[in-house]
Short mmCIF file of C-alpha atoms and ligand atoms in Angstrom, two decimals:
data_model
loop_
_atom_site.label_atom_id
_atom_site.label_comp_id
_atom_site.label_asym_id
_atom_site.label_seq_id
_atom_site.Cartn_x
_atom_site.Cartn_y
_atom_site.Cartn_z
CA UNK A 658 -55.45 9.67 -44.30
CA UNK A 659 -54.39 13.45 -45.02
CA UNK A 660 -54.11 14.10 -48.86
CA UNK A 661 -51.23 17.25 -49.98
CA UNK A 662 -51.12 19.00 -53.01
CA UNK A 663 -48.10 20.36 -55.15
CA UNK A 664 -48.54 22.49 -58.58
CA UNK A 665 -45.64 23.30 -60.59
CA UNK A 666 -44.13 24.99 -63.91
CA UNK A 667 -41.46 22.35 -65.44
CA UNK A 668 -39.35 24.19 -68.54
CA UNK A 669 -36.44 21.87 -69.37
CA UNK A 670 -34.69 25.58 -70.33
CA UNK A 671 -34.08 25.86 -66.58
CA UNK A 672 -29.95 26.01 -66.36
CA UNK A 673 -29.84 26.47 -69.91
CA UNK A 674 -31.25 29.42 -70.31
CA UNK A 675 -31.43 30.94 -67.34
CA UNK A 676 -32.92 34.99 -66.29
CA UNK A 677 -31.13 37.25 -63.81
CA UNK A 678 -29.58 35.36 -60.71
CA UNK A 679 -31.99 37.16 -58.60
CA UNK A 680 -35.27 35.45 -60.65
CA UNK A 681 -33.66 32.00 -60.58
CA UNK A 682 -32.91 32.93 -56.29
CA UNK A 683 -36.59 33.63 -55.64
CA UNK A 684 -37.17 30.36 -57.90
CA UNK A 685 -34.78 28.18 -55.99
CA UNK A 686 -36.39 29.47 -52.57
CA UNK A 687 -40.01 28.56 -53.58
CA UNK A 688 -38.86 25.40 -54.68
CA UNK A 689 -36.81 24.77 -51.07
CA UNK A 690 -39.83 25.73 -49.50
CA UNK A 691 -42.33 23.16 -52.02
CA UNK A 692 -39.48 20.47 -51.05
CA UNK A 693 -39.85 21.53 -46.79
CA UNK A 694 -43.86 21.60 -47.00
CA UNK A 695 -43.51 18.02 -49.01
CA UNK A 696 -40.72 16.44 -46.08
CA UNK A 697 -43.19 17.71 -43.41
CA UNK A 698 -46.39 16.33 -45.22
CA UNK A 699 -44.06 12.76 -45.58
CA UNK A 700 -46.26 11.31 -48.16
CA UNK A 701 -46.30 7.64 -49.04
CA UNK A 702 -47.10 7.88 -52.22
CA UNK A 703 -47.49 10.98 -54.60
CA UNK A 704 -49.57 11.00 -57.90
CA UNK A 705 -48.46 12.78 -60.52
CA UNK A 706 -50.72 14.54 -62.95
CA UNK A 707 -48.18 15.77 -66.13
CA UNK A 708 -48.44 15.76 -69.63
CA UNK A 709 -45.67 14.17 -72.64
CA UNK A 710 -44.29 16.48 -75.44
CA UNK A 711 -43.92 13.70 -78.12
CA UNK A 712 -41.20 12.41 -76.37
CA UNK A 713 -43.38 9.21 -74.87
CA UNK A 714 -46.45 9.47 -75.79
CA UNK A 715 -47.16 9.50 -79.65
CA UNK A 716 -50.23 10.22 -82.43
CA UNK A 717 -49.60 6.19 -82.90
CA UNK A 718 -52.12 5.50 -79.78
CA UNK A 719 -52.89 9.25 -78.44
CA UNK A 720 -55.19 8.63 -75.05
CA UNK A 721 -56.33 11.59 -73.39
CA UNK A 722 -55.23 10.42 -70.33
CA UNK A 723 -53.33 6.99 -69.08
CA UNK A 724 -52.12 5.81 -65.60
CA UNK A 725 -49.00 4.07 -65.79
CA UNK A 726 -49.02 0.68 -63.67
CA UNK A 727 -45.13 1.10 -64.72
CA UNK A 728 -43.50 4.10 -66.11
CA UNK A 729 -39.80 4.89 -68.08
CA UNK A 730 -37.81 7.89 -68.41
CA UNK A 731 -36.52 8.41 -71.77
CA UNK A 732 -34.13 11.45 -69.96
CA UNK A 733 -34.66 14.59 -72.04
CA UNK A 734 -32.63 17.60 -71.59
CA UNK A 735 -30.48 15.73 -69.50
CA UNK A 736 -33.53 14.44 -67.27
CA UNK A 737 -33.32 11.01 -65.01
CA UNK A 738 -33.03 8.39 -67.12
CA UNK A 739 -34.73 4.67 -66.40
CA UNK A 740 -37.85 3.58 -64.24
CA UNK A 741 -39.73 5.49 -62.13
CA UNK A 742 -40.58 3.57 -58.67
CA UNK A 743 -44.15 3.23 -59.64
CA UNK A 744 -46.69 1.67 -57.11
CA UNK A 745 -48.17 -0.78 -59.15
CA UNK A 746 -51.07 -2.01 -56.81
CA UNK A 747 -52.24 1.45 -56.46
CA UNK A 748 -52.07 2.26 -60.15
CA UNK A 749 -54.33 -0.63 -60.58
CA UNK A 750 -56.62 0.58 -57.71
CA UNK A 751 -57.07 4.34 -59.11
CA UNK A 752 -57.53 2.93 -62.48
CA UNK A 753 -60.66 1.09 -61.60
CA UNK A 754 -61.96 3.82 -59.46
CA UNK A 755 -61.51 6.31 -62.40
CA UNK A 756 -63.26 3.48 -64.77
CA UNK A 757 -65.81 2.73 -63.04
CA UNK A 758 -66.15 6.57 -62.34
CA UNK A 759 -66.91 6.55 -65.88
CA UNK A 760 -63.80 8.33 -67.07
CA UNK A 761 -62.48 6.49 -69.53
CA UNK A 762 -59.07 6.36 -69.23
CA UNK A 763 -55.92 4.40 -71.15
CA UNK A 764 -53.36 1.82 -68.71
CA UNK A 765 -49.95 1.00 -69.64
CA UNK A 766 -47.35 -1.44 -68.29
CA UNK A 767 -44.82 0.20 -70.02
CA UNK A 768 -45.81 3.92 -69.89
CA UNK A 769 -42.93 6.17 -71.11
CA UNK A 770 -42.58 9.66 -69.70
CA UNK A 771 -40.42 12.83 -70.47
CA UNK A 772 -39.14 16.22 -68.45
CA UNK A 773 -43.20 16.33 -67.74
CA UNK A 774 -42.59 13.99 -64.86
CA UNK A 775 -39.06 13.47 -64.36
CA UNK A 776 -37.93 17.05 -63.80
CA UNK A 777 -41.00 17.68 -61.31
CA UNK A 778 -39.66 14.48 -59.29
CA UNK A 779 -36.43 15.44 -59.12
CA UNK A 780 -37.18 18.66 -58.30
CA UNK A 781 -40.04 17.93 -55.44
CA UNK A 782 -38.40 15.13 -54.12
CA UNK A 783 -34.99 14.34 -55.21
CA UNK A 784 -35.05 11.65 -58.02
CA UNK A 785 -37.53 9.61 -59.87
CA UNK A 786 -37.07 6.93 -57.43
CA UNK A 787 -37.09 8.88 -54.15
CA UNK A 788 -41.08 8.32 -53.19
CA UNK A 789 -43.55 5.47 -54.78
CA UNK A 790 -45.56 7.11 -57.60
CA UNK A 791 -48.35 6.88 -59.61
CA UNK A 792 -48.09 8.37 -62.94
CA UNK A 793 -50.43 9.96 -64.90
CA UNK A 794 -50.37 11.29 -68.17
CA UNK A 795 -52.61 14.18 -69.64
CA UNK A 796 -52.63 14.50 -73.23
CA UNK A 797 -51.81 18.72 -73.61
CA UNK A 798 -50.21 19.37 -76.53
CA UNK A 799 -51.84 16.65 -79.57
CA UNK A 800 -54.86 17.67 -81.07
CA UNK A 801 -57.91 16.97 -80.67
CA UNK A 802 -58.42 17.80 -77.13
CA UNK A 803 -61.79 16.76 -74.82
CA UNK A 804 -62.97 19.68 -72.83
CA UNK A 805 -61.90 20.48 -69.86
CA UNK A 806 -64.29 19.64 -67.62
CA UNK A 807 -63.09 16.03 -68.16
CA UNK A 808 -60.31 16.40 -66.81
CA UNK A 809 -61.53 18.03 -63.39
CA UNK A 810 -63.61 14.49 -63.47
CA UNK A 811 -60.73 12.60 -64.22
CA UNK A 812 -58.94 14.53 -61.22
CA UNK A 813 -61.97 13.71 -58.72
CA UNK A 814 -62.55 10.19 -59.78
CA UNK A 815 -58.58 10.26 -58.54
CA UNK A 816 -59.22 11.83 -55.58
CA UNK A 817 -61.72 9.35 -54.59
CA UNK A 818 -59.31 6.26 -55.45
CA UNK A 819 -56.39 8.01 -53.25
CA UNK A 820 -59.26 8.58 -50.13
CA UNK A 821 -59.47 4.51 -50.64
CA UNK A 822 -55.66 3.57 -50.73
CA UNK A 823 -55.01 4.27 -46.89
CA UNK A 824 -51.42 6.29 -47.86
CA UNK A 825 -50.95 9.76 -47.38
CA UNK A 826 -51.03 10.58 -50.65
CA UNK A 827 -49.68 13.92 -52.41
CA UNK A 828 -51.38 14.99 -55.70
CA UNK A 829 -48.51 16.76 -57.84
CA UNK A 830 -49.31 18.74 -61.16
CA UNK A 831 -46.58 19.28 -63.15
CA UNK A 832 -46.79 22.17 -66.06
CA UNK A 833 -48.30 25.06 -67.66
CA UNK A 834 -49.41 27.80 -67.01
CA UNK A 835 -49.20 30.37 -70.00
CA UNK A 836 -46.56 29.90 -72.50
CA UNK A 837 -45.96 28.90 -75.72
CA UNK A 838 -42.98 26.58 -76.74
CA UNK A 839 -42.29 25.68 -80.18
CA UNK A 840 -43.59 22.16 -79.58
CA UNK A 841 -45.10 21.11 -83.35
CA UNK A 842 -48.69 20.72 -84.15
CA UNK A 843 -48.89 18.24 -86.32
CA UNK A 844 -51.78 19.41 -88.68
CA UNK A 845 -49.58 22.20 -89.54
CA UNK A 846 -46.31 19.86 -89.61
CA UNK A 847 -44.08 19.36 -92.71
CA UNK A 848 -44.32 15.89 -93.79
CA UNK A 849 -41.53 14.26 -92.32
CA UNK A 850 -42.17 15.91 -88.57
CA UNK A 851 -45.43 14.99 -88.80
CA UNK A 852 -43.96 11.08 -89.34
CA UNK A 853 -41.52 11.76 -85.50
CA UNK A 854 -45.37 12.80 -84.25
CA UNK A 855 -46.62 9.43 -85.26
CA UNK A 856 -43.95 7.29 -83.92
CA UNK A 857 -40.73 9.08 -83.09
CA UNK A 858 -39.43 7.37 -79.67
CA UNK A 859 -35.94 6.49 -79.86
CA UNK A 860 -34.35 9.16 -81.67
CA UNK A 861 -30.96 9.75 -82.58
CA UNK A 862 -28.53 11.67 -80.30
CA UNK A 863 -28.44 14.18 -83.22
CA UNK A 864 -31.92 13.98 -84.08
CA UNK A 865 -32.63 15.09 -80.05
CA UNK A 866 -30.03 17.64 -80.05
CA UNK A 867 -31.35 19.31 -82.75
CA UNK A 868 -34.64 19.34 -81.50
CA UNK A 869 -33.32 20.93 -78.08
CA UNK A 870 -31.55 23.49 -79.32
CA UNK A 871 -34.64 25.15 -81.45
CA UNK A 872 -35.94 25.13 -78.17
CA UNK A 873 -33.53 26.91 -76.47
CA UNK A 874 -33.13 29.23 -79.34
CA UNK A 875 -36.68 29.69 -79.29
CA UNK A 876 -36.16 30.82 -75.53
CA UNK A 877 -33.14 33.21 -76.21
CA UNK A 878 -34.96 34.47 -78.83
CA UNK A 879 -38.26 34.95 -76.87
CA UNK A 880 -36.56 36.54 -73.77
CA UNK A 881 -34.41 39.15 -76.13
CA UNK A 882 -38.38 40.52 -77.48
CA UNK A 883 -37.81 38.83 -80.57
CA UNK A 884 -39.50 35.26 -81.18
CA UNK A 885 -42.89 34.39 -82.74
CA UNK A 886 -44.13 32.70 -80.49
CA UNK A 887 -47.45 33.80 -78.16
CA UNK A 888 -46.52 36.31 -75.21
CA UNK A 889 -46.88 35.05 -71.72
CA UNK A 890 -49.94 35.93 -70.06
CA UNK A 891 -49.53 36.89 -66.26
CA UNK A 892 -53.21 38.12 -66.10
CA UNK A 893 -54.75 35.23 -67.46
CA UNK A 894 -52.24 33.09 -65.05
CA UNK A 895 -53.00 35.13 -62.00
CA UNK A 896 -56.71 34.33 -62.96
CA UNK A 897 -56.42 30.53 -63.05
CA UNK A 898 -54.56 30.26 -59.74
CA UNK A 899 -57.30 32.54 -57.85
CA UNK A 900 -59.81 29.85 -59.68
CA UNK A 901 -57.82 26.48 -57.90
CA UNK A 902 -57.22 28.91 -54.93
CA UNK A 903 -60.99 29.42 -54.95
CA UNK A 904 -62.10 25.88 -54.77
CA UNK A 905 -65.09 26.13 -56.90
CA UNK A 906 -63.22 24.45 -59.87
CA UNK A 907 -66.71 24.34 -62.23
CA UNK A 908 -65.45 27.51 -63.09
CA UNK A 909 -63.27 25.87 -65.38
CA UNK A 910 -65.61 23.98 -67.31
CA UNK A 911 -66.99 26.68 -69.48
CA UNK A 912 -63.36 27.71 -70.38
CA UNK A 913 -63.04 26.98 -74.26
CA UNK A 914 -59.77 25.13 -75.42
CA UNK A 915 -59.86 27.59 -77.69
CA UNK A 916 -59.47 30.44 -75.01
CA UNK A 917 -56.48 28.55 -73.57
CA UNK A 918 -54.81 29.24 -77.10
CA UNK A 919 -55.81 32.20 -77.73
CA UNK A 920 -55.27 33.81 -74.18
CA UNK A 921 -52.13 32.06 -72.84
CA UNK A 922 -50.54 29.93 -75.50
CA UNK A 923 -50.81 26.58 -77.32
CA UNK A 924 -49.17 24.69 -74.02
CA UNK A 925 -51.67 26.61 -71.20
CA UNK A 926 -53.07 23.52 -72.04
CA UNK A 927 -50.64 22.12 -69.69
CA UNK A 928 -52.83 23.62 -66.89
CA UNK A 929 -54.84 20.86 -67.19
CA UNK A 930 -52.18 19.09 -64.71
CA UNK A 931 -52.72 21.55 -62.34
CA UNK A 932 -56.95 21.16 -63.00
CA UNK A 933 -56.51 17.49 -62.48
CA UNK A 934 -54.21 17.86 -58.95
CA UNK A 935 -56.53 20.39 -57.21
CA UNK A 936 -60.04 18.63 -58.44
CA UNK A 937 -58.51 15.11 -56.49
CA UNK A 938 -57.47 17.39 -53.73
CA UNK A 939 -61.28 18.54 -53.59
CA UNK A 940 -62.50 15.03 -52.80
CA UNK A 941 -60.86 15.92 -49.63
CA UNK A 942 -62.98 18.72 -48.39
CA UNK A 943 -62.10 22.19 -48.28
CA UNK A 944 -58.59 23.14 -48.89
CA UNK A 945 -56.15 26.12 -48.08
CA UNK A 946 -53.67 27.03 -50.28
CA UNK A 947 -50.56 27.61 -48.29
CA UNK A 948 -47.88 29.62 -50.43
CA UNK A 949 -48.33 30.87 -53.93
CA UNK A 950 -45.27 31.74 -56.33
CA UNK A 951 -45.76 33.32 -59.33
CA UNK A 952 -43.11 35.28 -61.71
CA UNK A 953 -43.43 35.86 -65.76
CA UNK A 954 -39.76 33.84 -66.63
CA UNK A 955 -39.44 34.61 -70.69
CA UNK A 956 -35.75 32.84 -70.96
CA UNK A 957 -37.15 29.62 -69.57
CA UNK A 958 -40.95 30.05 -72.09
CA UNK A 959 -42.91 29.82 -69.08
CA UNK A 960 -45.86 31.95 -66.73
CA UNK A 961 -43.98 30.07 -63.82
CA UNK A 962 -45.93 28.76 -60.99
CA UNK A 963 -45.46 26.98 -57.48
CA UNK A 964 -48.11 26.47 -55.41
CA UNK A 965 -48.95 24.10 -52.24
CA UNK A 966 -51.83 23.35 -50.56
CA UNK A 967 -53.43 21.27 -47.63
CA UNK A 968 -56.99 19.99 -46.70
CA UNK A 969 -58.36 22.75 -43.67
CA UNK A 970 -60.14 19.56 -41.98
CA UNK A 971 -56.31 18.15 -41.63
O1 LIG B 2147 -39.16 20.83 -75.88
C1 LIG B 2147 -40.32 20.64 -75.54
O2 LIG B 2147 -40.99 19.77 -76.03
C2 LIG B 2147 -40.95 21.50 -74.51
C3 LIG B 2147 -40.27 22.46 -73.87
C4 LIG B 2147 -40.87 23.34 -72.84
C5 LIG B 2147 -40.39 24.65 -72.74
C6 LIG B 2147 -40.95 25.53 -71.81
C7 LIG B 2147 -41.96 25.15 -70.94
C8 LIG B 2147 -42.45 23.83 -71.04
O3 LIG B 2147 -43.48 23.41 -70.27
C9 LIG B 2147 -41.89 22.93 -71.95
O4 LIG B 2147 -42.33 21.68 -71.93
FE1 FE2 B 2148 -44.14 21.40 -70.89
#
């Protein structure tokens, strides 16, 4: 069965902060033409590579990765709220691939996931119901971090369940690439933040408010030359998507995660999404990127990316 590949930027500051009308027009085409090359491909099931910002996931039980046999939306920033249409049979089946693979990697029943997957869905497909999923999560943002290479493993060991699953199956990375949001690290965290990194799911109305609007501050603040936050990176972006255009993703592995701080930003970690997507793509055979977007978008925080890609023996 053919396999199809999707790589995107999320930034929940999309329609809240938003740059000229002409950046979010070349934005919205890219994204029609992600949703036409995804209709055409018609995939059965996709699998979703995307990371948590403490919204799901917390430093209570912090896995570097976990496939989610069911998955929630807690509906941040005005994100779907409720269950994802996870395929439950195949979440078991690329579990034990990537196990036995000798990745080791966490399961959940009840996996709870944030704008990481829910705006990708909604924008690649419609909703978080619209096409049977399997969810992954890739820890990018909590400290201490495995190298990369891992995850490229973790993304083939994928790859090799999805060849087995007889679906056409579309890999989907959702994040990155340089930017640097003021998501909290908690060994620099005043006390009582660094208690919401432990266990902080189900907070107040308030309690979320408050944390979206720093954000969005942070992004007004950031576009107008004036936050403290790392710069965006273009170079360093334009770098990593010739890398996954490239196919020889080993190139990766001897990428630092200090590098990915230093050069593009505490959440280029993010790119790991994308690493993951185009290493399970490789399983395939060769591969062809088909369209590339790229564009430096300071009001939403984000090196913003689009990219497709099918296998060349399709
Ligand atoms: O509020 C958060 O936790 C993260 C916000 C954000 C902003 C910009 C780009 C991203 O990838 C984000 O997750
Ligand atoms: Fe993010």
């Amino acid at each position: 069965m053919p396999v199809a590949l999707c790589t995107m930027s999320h930034s929940p500051l999309m329609g809240r902060n938003d740059p000229a009308q002409t950046v979010i027009d070349d934005v919205d085409t890219a994204f029609e033409n992600a949703r036409t090359f995804i209709a055409h491909f018609a995939p059965d099931l996709v699998v979703m590579f995307a990371p948590d910002h403490y919204n799901g996931v917390y430093y209570d039980l912090m896995p570097p990765f976990c496939i989610g046999a069911a998955a929630q939306s807690v509906g941040d920033y005005g994100t779907e709220a409720g269950p994802l249409d996870v395929d439950r049979d195949a979440a078991y089946t690329v579990a034990r691939e990537v196990l036995s693979s000798g990745v080791d990697v966490a399961f959940s029943e009840r996996m709870h996931v944030d704008h990481g997957f829910a705006q990708a869905l909604q924008l690649l497909v419609g909703s978080i119901t619209a096409v049977p999923t399997v969810p992954i999560f890739i820890n990018s943002v909590a400290e201490p971090l495995g190298p990369v290479s891992r995850v490229r493993l973790l993304g083939e060991a994928v790859g090799r369940a999805a060849a087995n699953l007889d679906k056409r199956v579309l890999f989907v990375g959702s994040g990155g690439l340089s930017h640097d949001p003021p998501v909290p690290q908690f060994a620099t965290a005043p006390a009582e933040v660094k208690e919401k990194l432990i266990d902080g799911r189900n907070p107040t109305e308030a309690e979320r408010n408050a944390r979206e609007k720093r954000v969005i501050d942070a992004g007004r603040d950031f576009a107008a030359g004036v936050a403290t936050i790392a710069p965006l990176n273009p170079q360093w972006d334009r770098t990593l998507l010739d890398v996954l255009a490239s196919g020889y993703l080993e190139q990766v592995d001897s990428w630092t995660n200090e590098s990915f701080v230093e050069q593009a930003g505490h959440s280029s970690h993010e790119v790991r999404t994308w690493i993951a997507a185009y290493a399970a793509m490789s399983v395939a055979g060769k591969y062809r990127v088909t369209s590339t977007f790229y564009r430096e978008i300071p009001e939403w925080i984000a090196g913003f990316g689009i990219t497709t890609a099918v296998s060349i023996d399709e």
